[in-house]
CSV table of C-alpha atoms and ligand atoms in Angstrom, one decimal:
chain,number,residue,atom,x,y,z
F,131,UNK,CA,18.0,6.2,-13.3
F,132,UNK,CA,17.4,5.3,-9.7
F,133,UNK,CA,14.6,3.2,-8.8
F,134,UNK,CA,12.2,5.1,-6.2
F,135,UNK,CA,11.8,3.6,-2.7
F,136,UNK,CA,8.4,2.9,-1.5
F,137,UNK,CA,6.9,1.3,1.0
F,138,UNK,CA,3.3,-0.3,0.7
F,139,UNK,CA,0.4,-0.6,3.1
F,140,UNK,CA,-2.1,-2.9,2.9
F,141,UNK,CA,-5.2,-4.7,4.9
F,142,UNK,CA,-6.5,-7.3,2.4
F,143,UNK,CA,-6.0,-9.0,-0.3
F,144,UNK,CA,-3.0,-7.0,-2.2
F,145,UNK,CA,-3.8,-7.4,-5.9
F,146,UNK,CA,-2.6,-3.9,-6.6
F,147,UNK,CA,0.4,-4.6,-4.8
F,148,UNK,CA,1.0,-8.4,-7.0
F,149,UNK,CA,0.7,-6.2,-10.2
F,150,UNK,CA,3.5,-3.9,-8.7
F,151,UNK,CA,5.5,-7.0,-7.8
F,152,UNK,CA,4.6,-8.6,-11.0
F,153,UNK,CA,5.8,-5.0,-12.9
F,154,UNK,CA,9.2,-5.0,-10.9
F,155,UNK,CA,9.8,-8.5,-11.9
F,156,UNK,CA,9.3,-7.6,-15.7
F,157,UNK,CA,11.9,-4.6,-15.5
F,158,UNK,CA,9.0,-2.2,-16.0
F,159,UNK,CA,8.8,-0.2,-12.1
F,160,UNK,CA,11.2,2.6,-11.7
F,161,UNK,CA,10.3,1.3,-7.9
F,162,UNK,CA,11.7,-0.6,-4.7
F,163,UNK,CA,8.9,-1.9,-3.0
F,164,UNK,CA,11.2,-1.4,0.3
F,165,UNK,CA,8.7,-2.3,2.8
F,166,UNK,CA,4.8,-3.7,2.7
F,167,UNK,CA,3.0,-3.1,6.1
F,168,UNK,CA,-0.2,-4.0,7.3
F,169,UNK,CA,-2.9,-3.3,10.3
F,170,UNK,CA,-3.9,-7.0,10.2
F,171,UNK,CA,-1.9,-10.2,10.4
F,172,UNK,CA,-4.2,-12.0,8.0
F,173,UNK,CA,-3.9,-9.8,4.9
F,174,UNK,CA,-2.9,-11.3,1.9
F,175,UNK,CA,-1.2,-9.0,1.0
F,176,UNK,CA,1.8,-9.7,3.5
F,177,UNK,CA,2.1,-13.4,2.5
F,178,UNK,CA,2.3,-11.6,-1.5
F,179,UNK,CA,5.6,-10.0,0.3
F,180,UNK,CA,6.9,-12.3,2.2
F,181,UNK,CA,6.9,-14.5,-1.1
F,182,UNK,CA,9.6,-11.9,-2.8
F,183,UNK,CA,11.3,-12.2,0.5
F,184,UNK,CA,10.5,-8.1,0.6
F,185,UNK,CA,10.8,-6.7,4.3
F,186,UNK,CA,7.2,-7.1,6.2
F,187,UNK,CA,5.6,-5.4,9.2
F,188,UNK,CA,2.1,-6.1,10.7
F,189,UNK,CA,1.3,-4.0,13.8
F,190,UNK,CA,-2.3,-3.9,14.5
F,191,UNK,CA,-5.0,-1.0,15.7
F,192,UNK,CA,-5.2,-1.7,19.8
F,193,UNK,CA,-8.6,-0.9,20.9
F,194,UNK,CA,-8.7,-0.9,24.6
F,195,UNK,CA,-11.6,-1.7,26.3
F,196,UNK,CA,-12.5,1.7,28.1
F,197,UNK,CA,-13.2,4.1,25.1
F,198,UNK,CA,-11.6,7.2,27.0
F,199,UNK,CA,-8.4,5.6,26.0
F,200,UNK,CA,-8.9,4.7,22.6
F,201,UNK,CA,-7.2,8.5,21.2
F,202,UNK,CA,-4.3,8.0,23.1
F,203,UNK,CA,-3.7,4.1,21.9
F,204,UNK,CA,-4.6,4.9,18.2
F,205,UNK,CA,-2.0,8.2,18.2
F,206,UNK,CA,0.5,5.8,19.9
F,207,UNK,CA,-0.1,3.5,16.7
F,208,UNK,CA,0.3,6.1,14.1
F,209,UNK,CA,3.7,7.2,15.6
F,210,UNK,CA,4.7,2.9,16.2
F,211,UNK,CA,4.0,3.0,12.1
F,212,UNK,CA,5.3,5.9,11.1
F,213,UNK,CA,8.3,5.0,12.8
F,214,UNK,CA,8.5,1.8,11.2
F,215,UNK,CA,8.0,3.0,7.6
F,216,UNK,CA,10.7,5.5,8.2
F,217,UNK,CA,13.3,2.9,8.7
F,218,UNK,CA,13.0,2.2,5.3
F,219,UNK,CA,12.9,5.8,3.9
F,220,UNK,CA,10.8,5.4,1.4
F,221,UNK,CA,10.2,8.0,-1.1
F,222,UNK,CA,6.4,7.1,-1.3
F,223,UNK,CA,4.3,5.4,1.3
F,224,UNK,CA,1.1,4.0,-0.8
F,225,UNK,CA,-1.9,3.2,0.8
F,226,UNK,CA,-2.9,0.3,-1.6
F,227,UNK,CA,-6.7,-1.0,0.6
F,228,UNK,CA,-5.1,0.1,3.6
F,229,UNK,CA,-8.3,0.4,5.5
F,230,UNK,CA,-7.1,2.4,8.5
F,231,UNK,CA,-7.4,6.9,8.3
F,232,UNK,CA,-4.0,8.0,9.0
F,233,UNK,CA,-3.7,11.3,10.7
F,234,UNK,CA,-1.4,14.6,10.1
F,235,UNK,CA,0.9,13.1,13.0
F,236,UNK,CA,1.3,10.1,10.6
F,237,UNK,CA,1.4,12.2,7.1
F,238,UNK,CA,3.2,14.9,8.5
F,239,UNK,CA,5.8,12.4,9.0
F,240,UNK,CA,6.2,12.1,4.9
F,241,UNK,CA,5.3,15.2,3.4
F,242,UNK,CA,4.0,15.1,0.1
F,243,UNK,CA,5.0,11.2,-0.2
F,244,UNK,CA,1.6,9.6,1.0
F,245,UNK,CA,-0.4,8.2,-1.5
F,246,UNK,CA,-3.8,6.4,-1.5
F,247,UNK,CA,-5.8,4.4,-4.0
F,248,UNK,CA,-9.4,4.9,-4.0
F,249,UNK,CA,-11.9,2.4,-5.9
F,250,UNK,CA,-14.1,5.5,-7.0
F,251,UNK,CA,-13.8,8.7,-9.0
F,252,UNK,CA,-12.8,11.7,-7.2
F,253,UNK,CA,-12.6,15.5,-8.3
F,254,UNK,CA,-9.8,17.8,-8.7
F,255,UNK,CA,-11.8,20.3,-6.2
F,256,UNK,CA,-12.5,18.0,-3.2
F,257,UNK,CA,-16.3,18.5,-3.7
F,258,UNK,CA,-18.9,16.3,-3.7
F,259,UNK,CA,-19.4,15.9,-7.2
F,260,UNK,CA,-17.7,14.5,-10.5
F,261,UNK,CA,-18.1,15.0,-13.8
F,262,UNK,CA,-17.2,12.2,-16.4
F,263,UNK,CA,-15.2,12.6,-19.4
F,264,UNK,CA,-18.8,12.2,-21.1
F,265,UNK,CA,-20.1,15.1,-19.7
F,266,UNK,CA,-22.6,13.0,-17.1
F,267,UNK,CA,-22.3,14.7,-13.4
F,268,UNK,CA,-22.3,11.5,-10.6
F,269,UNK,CA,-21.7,11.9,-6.8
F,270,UNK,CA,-17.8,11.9,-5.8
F,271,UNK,CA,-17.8,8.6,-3.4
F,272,UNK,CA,-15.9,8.7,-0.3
F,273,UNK,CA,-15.2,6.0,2.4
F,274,UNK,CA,-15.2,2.2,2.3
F,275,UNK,CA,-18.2,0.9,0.6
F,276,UNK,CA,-18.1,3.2,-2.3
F,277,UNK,CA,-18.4,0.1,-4.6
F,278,UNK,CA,-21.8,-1.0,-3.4
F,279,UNK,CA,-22.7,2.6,-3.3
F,280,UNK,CA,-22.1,2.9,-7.1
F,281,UNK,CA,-24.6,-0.2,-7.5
F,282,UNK,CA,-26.8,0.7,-5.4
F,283,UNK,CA,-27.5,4.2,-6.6
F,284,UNK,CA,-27.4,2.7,-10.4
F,285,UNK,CA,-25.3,5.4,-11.8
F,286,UNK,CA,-23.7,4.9,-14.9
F,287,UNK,CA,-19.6,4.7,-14.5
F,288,UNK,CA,-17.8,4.7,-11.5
F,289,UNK,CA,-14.0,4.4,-11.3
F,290,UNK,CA,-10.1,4.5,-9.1
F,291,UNK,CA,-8.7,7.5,-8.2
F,292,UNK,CA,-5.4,7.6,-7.0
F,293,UNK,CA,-4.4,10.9,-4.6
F,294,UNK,CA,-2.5,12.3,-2.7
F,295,UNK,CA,-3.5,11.8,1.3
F,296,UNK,CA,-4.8,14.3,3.7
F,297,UNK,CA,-6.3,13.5,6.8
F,298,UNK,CA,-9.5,14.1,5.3
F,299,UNK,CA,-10.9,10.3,4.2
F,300,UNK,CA,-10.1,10.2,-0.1
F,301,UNK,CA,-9.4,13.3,-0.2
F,302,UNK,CA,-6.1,15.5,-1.6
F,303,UNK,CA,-4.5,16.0,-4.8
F,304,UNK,CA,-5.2,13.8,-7.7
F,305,UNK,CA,-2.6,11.9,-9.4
F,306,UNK,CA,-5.1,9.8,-11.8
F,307,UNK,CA,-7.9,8.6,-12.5
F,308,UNK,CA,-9.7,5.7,-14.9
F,309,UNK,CA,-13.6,5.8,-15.1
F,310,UNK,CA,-15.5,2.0,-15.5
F,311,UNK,CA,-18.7,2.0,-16.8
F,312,UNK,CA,-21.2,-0.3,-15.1
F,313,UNK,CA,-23.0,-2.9,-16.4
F,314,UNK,CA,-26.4,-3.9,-16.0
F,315,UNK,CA,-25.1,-7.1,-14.6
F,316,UNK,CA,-23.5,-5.8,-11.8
F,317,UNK,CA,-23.0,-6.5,-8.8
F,318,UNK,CA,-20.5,-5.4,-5.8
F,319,UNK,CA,-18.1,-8.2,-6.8
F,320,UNK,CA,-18.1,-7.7,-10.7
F,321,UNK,CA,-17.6,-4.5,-10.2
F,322,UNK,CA,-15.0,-4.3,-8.0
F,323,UNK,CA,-13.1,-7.1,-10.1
F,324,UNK,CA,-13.2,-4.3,-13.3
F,325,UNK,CA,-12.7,-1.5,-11.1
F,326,UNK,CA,-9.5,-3.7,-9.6
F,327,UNK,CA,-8.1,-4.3,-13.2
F,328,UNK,CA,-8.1,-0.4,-13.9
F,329,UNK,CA,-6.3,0.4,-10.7
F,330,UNK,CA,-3.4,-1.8,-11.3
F,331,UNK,CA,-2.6,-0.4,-14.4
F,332,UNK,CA,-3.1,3.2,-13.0
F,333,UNK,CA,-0.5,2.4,-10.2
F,334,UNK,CA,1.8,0.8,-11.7
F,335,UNK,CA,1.3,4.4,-14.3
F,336,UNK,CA,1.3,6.5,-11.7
F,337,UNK,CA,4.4,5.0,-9.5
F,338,UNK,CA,6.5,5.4,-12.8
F,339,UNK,CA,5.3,8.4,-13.2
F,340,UNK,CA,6.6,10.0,-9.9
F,341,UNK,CA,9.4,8.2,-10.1
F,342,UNK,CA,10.4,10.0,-13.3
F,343,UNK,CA,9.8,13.3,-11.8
I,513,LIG,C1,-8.7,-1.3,-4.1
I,513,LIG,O1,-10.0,-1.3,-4.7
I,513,LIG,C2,-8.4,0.0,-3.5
I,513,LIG,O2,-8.8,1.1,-4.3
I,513,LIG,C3,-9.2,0.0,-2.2
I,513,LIG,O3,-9.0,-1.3,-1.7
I,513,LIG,C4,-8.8,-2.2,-2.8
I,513,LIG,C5,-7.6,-3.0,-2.6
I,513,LIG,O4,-7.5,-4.1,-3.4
I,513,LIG,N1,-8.7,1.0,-1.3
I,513,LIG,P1,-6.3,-5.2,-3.3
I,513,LIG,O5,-6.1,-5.5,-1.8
I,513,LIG,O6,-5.1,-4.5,-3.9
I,513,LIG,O7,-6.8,-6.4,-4.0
C-alpha cells in the first residue's frame, strides 16, 4: 500500500507530531510526513522536523499596525500557506496545536483533507454539550484554554478529539475521540500531560486509519 502524504502544522512544542515521527520510524504510519509548517519560528515542533531532515516552512501572522489592514494581511497569509502546503500535495493537512483559525479560503483549498486535534471532547452534533461513554453530560469545550477550563469547572473527564476542520473554531466531523478522567490532583499541566499521551495514540490511530480508506 502507498503511504499517505501529509503535511503537518504546528505552533509549539510538537509532541503529537514526535509520536508520528517516532511511528514512521517503527514501520507502523501508512504516512509521509511531507511537510511540517508553522506560524512561529520558535516552535519546537520545526526543530522535531528539521531533525528527520523533513521539508520545513515557518511563515508568520503579519499584524500591521493600523487595524483596517489586518483582514487583508491575514487573507494574504492564508493564501501564502495554502500555497505552500500545496507544493507538497498532501493528502491530509493536520493541524497538530496549530494555534492559528484557518478560514474557507484556506480549507477550501483541501477539501475534506484538513484535520485538527483538539485537547477536549467534542460531539458528533456540533452542540454545546457531550455526553461521556458513562452516561455523565459535561460542556463540549471550544477554543484554546479548554484545559484549564476542564480544571477549573471541576468536571469529571475531559478528553482529545480529533475532527475534521471548518472555519468554525473545533468544530466539524469527528474522526475520534479518547475521554481522560481527572484527578483530584490536577492541575493544567498534569492534565494536559494525560490528555497529550491519549492524543498521540489517537493520531497516530486515526492517520492509519484514513490512510487505509
Ligand atoms: C495538543 O493538546 C493539541 O490537541 C492542541 O495543542 C496541543 C499540541 O501539543 N491543539 P504538542 O505541540 O503536539 O505537544
Amino acid at each position: 500500500m502507498q503511504p499517505i502524504r501529509l503535511a503537518v502544522l504546528v505552533s509549539g512544542s510538537g509532541s503529537n507530531l514526535q509520536a508520528l515521527l517516532d511511528a514512521r520510524a517503527a514501520d507502523t504510519l501508512d504516512a509521509d510526513i511531507v511537510l511540517v509548517a508553522s506560524d512561529r519560528a520558535d516552535a519546537y515542533g520545526l526543530q522535531r522536523a528539521l531533525q528527520h531532515s523533513l521539508p520545513t516552512a515557518c511563515l508568520p501572522l503579519p499584524r500591521p499596525a493600523d487595524p483596517a489592514k489586518r483582514p487583508a494581511a491575514r487573507a494574504a497569509w492564508e493564501a501564502q500557506l495554502a500555497a505552500i502546503v500545496a507544493v507538497f500535495q498532501p493528502d491530509i493537512v493536520l493541524l497538530s496545536g496549530f494555534m492559528r483559525v484557518l478560514s474557507d479560503h484556506f480549507l477550501d483549498r483541501f477539501p475534506k483533507r484538513v484535520i485538527n486535534q483538539h485537547p477536549a471532547l467534542l460531539p458528533d452534533d456540533s452542540g454545546d454539550l457531550y455526553v461521556t461513554k458513562a452516561g455523565i453530560t459535561i460542556p463540549a469545550l471550544r477554543g484554546a484554554h479548554t484545559v484549564s477550563e476542564a480544571v477549573r469547572r471541576g468536571l469529571p473527564v475531559t478528553g482529545c478529539t480529533i475532527h475534521y476542520a471548518t472555519s468554525r473554531v473545533d468544530d466539524g466531523p469527528v474522526l475520534a475521540r479518547a475521554e481522560v478522567p481527572i484527578l483530584a490532583s490536577d492541575d493544567e499541566d498534569s492534565l494536559h500531560e494525560r490528555i497529550k499521551t491519549a492524543e498521540r495514540r489517537l493520531v497516530v490511530d486515526v492517520v492509519n486509519r484514513l490512510a487505509r480508506s
